[in-house]
Coordinates of C-alpha atoms in Angstrom, one line a residue:
X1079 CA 72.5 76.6 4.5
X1080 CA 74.6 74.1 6.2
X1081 CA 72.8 74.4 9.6
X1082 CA 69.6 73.4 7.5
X1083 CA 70.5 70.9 5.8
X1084 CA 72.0 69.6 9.4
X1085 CA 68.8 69.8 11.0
X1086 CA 67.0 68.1 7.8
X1087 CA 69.2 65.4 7.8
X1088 CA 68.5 65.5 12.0
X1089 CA 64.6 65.4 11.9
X1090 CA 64.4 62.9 9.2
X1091 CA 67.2 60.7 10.9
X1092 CA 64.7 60.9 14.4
X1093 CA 61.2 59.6 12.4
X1094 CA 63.8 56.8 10.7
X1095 CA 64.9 55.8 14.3
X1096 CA 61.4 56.4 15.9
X1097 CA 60.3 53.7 12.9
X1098 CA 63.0 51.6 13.8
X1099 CA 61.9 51.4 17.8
X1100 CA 58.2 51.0 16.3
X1101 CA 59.2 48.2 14.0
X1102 CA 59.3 45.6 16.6
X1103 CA 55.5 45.7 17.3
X1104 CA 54.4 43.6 14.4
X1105 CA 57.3 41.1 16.1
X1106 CA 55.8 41.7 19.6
X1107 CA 52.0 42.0 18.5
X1108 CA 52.7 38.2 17.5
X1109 CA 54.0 37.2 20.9
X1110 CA 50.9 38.5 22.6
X1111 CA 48.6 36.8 20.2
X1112 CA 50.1 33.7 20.5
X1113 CA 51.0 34.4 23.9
X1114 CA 55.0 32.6 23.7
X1115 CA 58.3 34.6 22.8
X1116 CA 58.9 31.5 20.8
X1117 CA 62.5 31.7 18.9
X1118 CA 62.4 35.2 19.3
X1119 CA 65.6 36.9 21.5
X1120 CA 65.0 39.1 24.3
X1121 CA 68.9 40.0 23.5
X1122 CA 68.6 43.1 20.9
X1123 CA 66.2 44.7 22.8
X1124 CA 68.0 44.9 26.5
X1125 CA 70.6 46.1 24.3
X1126 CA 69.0 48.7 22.4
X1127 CA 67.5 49.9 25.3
X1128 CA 71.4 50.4 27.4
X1129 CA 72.2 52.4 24.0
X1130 CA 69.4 54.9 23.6
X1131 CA 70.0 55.5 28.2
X1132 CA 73.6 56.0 26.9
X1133 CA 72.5 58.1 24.1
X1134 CA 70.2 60.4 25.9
X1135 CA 72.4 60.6 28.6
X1136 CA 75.2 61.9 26.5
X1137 CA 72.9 64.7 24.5
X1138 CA 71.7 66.2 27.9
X1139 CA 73.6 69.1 29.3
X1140 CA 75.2 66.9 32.2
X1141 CA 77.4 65.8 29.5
X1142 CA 77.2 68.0 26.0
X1143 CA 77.7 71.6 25.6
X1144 CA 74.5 73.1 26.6
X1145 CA 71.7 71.5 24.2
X1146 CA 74.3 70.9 21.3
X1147 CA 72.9 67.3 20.7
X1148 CA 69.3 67.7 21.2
X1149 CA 67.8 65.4 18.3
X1150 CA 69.6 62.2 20.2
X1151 CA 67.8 63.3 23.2
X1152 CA 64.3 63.1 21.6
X1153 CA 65.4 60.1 19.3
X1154 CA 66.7 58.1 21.9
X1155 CA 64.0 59.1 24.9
X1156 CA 61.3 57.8 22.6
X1157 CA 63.3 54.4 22.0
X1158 CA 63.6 53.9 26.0
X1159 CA 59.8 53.9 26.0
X1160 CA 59.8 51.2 23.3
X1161 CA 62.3 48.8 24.3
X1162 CA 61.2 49.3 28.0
X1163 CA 57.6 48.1 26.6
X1164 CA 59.5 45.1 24.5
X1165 CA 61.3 44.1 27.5
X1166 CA 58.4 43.6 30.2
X1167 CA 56.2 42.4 26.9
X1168 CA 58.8 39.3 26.6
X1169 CA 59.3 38.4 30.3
X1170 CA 55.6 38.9 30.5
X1171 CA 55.2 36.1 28.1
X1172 CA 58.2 34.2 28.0
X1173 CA 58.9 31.0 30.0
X1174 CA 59.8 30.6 33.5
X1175 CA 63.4 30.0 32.2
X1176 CA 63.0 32.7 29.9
X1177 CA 61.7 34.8 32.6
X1178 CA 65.0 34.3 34.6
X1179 CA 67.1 34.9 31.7
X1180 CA 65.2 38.3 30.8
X1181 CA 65.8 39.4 34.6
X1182 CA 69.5 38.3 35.2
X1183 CA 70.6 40.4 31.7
X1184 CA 68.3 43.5 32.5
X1185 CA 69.3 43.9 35.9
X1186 CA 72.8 44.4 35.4
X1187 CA 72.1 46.4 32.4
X1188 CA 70.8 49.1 34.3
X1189 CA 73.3 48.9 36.6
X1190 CA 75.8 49.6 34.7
X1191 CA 74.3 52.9 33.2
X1192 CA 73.3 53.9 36.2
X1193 CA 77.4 53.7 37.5
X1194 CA 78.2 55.5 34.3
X1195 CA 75.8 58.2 34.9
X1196 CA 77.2 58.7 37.9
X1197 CA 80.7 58.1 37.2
X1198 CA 79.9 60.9 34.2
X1199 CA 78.3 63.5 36.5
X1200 CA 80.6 63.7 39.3
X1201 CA 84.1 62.3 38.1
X1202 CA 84.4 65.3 35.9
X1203 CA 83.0 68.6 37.6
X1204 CA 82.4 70.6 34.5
X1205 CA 84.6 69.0 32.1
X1206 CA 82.4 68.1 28.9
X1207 CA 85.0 66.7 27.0
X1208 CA 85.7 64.4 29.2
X1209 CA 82.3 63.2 29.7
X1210 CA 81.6 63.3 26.5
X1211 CA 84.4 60.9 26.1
X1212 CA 83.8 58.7 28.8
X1213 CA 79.6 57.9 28.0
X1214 CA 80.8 58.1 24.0
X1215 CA 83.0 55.2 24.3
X1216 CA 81.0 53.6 26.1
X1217 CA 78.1 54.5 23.7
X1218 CA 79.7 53.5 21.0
X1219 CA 80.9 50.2 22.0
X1220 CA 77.1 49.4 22.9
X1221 CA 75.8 50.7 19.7
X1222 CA 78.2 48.6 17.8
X1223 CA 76.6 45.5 19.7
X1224 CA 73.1 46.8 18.9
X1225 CA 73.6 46.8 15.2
X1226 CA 75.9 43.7 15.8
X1227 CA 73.1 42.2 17.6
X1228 CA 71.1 40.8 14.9
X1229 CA 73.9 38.6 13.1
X1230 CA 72.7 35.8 15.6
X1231 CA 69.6 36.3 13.7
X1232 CA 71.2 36.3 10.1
X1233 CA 72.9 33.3 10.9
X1234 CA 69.4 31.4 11.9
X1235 CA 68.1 33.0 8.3
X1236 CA 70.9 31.2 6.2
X1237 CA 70.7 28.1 8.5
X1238 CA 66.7 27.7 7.6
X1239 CA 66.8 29.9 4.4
X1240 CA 63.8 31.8 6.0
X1241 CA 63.1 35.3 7.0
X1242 CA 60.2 34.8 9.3
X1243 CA 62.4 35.5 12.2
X1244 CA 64.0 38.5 10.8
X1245 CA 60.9 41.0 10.0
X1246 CA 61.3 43.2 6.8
X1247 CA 60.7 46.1 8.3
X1248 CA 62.5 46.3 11.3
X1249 CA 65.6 45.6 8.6
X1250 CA 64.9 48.6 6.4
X1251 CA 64.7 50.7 9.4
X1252 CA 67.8 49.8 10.3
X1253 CA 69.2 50.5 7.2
X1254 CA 67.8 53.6 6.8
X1255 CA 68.2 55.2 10.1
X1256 CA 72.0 54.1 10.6
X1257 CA 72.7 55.7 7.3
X1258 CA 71.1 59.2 8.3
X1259 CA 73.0 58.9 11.7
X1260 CA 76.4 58.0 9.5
X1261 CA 75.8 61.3 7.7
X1262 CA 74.7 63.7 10.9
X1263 CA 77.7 62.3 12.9
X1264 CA 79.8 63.7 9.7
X1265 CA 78.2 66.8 9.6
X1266 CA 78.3 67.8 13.4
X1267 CA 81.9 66.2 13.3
X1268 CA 81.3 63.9 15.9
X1269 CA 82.9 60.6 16.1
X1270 CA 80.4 58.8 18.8
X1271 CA 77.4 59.4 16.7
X1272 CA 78.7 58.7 13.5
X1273 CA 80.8 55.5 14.7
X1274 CA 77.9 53.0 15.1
X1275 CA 76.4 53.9 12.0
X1276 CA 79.9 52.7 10.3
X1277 CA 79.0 49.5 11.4
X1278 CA 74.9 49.3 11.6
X1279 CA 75.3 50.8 7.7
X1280 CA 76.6 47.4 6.0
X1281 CA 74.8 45.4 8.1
X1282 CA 71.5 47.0 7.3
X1283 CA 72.5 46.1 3.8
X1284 CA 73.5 42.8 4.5
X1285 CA 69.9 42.3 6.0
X1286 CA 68.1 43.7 3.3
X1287 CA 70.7 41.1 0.8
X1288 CA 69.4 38.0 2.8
X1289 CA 65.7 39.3 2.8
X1290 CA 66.1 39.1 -1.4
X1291 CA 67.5 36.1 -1.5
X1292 CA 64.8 34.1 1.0
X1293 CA 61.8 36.1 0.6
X1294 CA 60.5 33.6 -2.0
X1295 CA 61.5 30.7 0.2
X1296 CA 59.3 32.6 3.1
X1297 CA 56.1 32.0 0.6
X1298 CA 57.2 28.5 -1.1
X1299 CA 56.9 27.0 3.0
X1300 CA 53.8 29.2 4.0
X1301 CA 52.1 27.8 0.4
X1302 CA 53.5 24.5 1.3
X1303 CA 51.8 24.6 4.9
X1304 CA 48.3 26.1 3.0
X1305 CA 48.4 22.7 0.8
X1306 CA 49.2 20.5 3.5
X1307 CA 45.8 21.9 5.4
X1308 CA 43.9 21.7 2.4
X1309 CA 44.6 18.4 1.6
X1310 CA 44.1 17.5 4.9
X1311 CA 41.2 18.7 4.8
X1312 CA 39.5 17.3 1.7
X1313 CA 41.1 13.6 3.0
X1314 CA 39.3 14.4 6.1
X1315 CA 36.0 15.4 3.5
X1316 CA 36.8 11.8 1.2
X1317 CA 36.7 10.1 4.6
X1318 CA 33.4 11.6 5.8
X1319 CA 31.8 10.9 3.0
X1320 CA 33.6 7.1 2.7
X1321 CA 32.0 6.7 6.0
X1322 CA 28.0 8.2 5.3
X1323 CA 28.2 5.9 2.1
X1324 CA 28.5 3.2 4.0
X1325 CA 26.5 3.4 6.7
X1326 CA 24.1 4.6 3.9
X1327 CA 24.9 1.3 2.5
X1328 CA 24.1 -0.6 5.7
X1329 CA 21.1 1.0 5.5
X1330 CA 19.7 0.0 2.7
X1331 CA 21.0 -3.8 2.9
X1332 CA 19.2 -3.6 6.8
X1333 CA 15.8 -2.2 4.9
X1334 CA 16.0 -5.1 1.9
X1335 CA 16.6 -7.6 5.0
X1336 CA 13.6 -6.6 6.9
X1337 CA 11.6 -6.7 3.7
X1338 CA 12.8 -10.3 2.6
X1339 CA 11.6 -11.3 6.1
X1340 CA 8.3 -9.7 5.5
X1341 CA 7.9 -11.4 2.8
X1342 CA 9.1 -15.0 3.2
X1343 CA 6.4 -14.3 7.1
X1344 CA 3.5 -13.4 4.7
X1345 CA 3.9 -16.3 2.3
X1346 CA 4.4 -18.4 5.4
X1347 CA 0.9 -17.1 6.5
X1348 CA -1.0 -17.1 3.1
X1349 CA 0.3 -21.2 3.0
X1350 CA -1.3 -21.7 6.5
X1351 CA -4.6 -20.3 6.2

């Protein structure tokens, strides 16, 4: 009965986290659209992407007991894919400077997990626990910046009491797949998968808090920006038609001058003959 609900709490915690790694693409389907990063930060994703190559490193039998932690293996190999693809799509689109800045946090990003891979496989011939420990510490530390990550962005929402840099549902996504990870980590017993949760948990919260408070404000500027056009718009009409009344105006004034001069022409002409 336990093991069940274990693996319940497992599968539903892996389509939380697969929703989480999807909820960028409304974020990055913007980008391509407009084709500029604009305000958005390349930051969370480098980041989430060291944590699921820690994560997936630490499920696979080079580090765990046999396949003990399989679901982050599946969770996390699927989140490489997406923040890989969020990664290139930003320096694809983002500024020369932004470009550079994209490249010279990547880079040593995977360096890094590639010399803890290493340091992991060979450092400790066939010591799990101590691998285990070494990429978990590690993992955790990372994870705590991943859910840490967006407070940059929670500071820009209360700053400009907007959430149209912080998308709803990359927020309950977050909220909802660090608190099934909080309660798998308790289950199985293990620290480094329950630890970042303990963190990513109340700040999910905190996200969804701020989206309450400043959702209305989202609408009152996108209204304000729909009345500004369309009064733009019908000055630009009041204009036009300003401007065709008068040359309509012209017009007429032109056509009763031409006919004056007819007339005063044809009376000259009548007196002469």
């Amino acid at each position: 009965m336990a093991e069940s609900f274990r693996m319940t709490v497992a599968v539903i915690g892996n389509v939380a986290s697969v929703a989480l790694y999807a909820a960028p693409t409304v974020t990055f389907k913007r980008v391509i659209r407009k084709k500029s990063t604009e305000e958005f930060s390349c930051i969370p994703y480098i980041v989430a992407l060291l944590n699921c190559l820690l994560f997936t490193w630490y499920g696979l039998p080079v580090v765990s007991y046999k396949w003990e932690n399989f679901p982050l293996v599946t969770v996390n190999g699927v989140g490489i894919a997406f923040e890989l693809s969020y990664v290139l799509i930003y320096f694809f689109f983002a500024s020369p400077k932004g470009k550079v800045k994209v490249a010279m946090t990547t880079i040593p990003v995977l360096i890094v997990f590639c010399a803890i891979a290493i340091a992991s496989a060979f450092a400790f011939p066939g010591d799990h626990g101590h691998r285990k420990l070494l990429v978990g510490s590690i993992g955790l530390g990372v994870s705590v910046a991943m859910y840490g990550s967006p407070l940059v962005v929670m500071k820009k929402v209360i700053q400009t009491k907007s959430v149209e840099f912080m998308p709803l549902p990359l927020s309950l996504c977050s909220f909802l797949a660090s608190s099934l990870w909080l309660t798998y980590g308790i289950l199985i017993r293990d620290i480094f998968v329950a630890g970042p949760s303990v963190v990513g948990t109340p700040l999910g919260i905190l996200q969804l808090v701020l989206h309450c408070r400043y959702w209305k404000r989202k609408d009152n500027v996108e209204q304000q920006k729909g009345d500004t056009i369309e009064k733009l718009d019908l000055e630009k009409g009041t204009l036009a038609n300003n401007y065709n009344g008068d040359l309509v105006g012209k017009g007429n004034l032109e056509n009763n001058n031409n006919n004056i001069i007819n007339n005063v022409t044809n009376h000259s002409n009548c007196n002469s003959s």
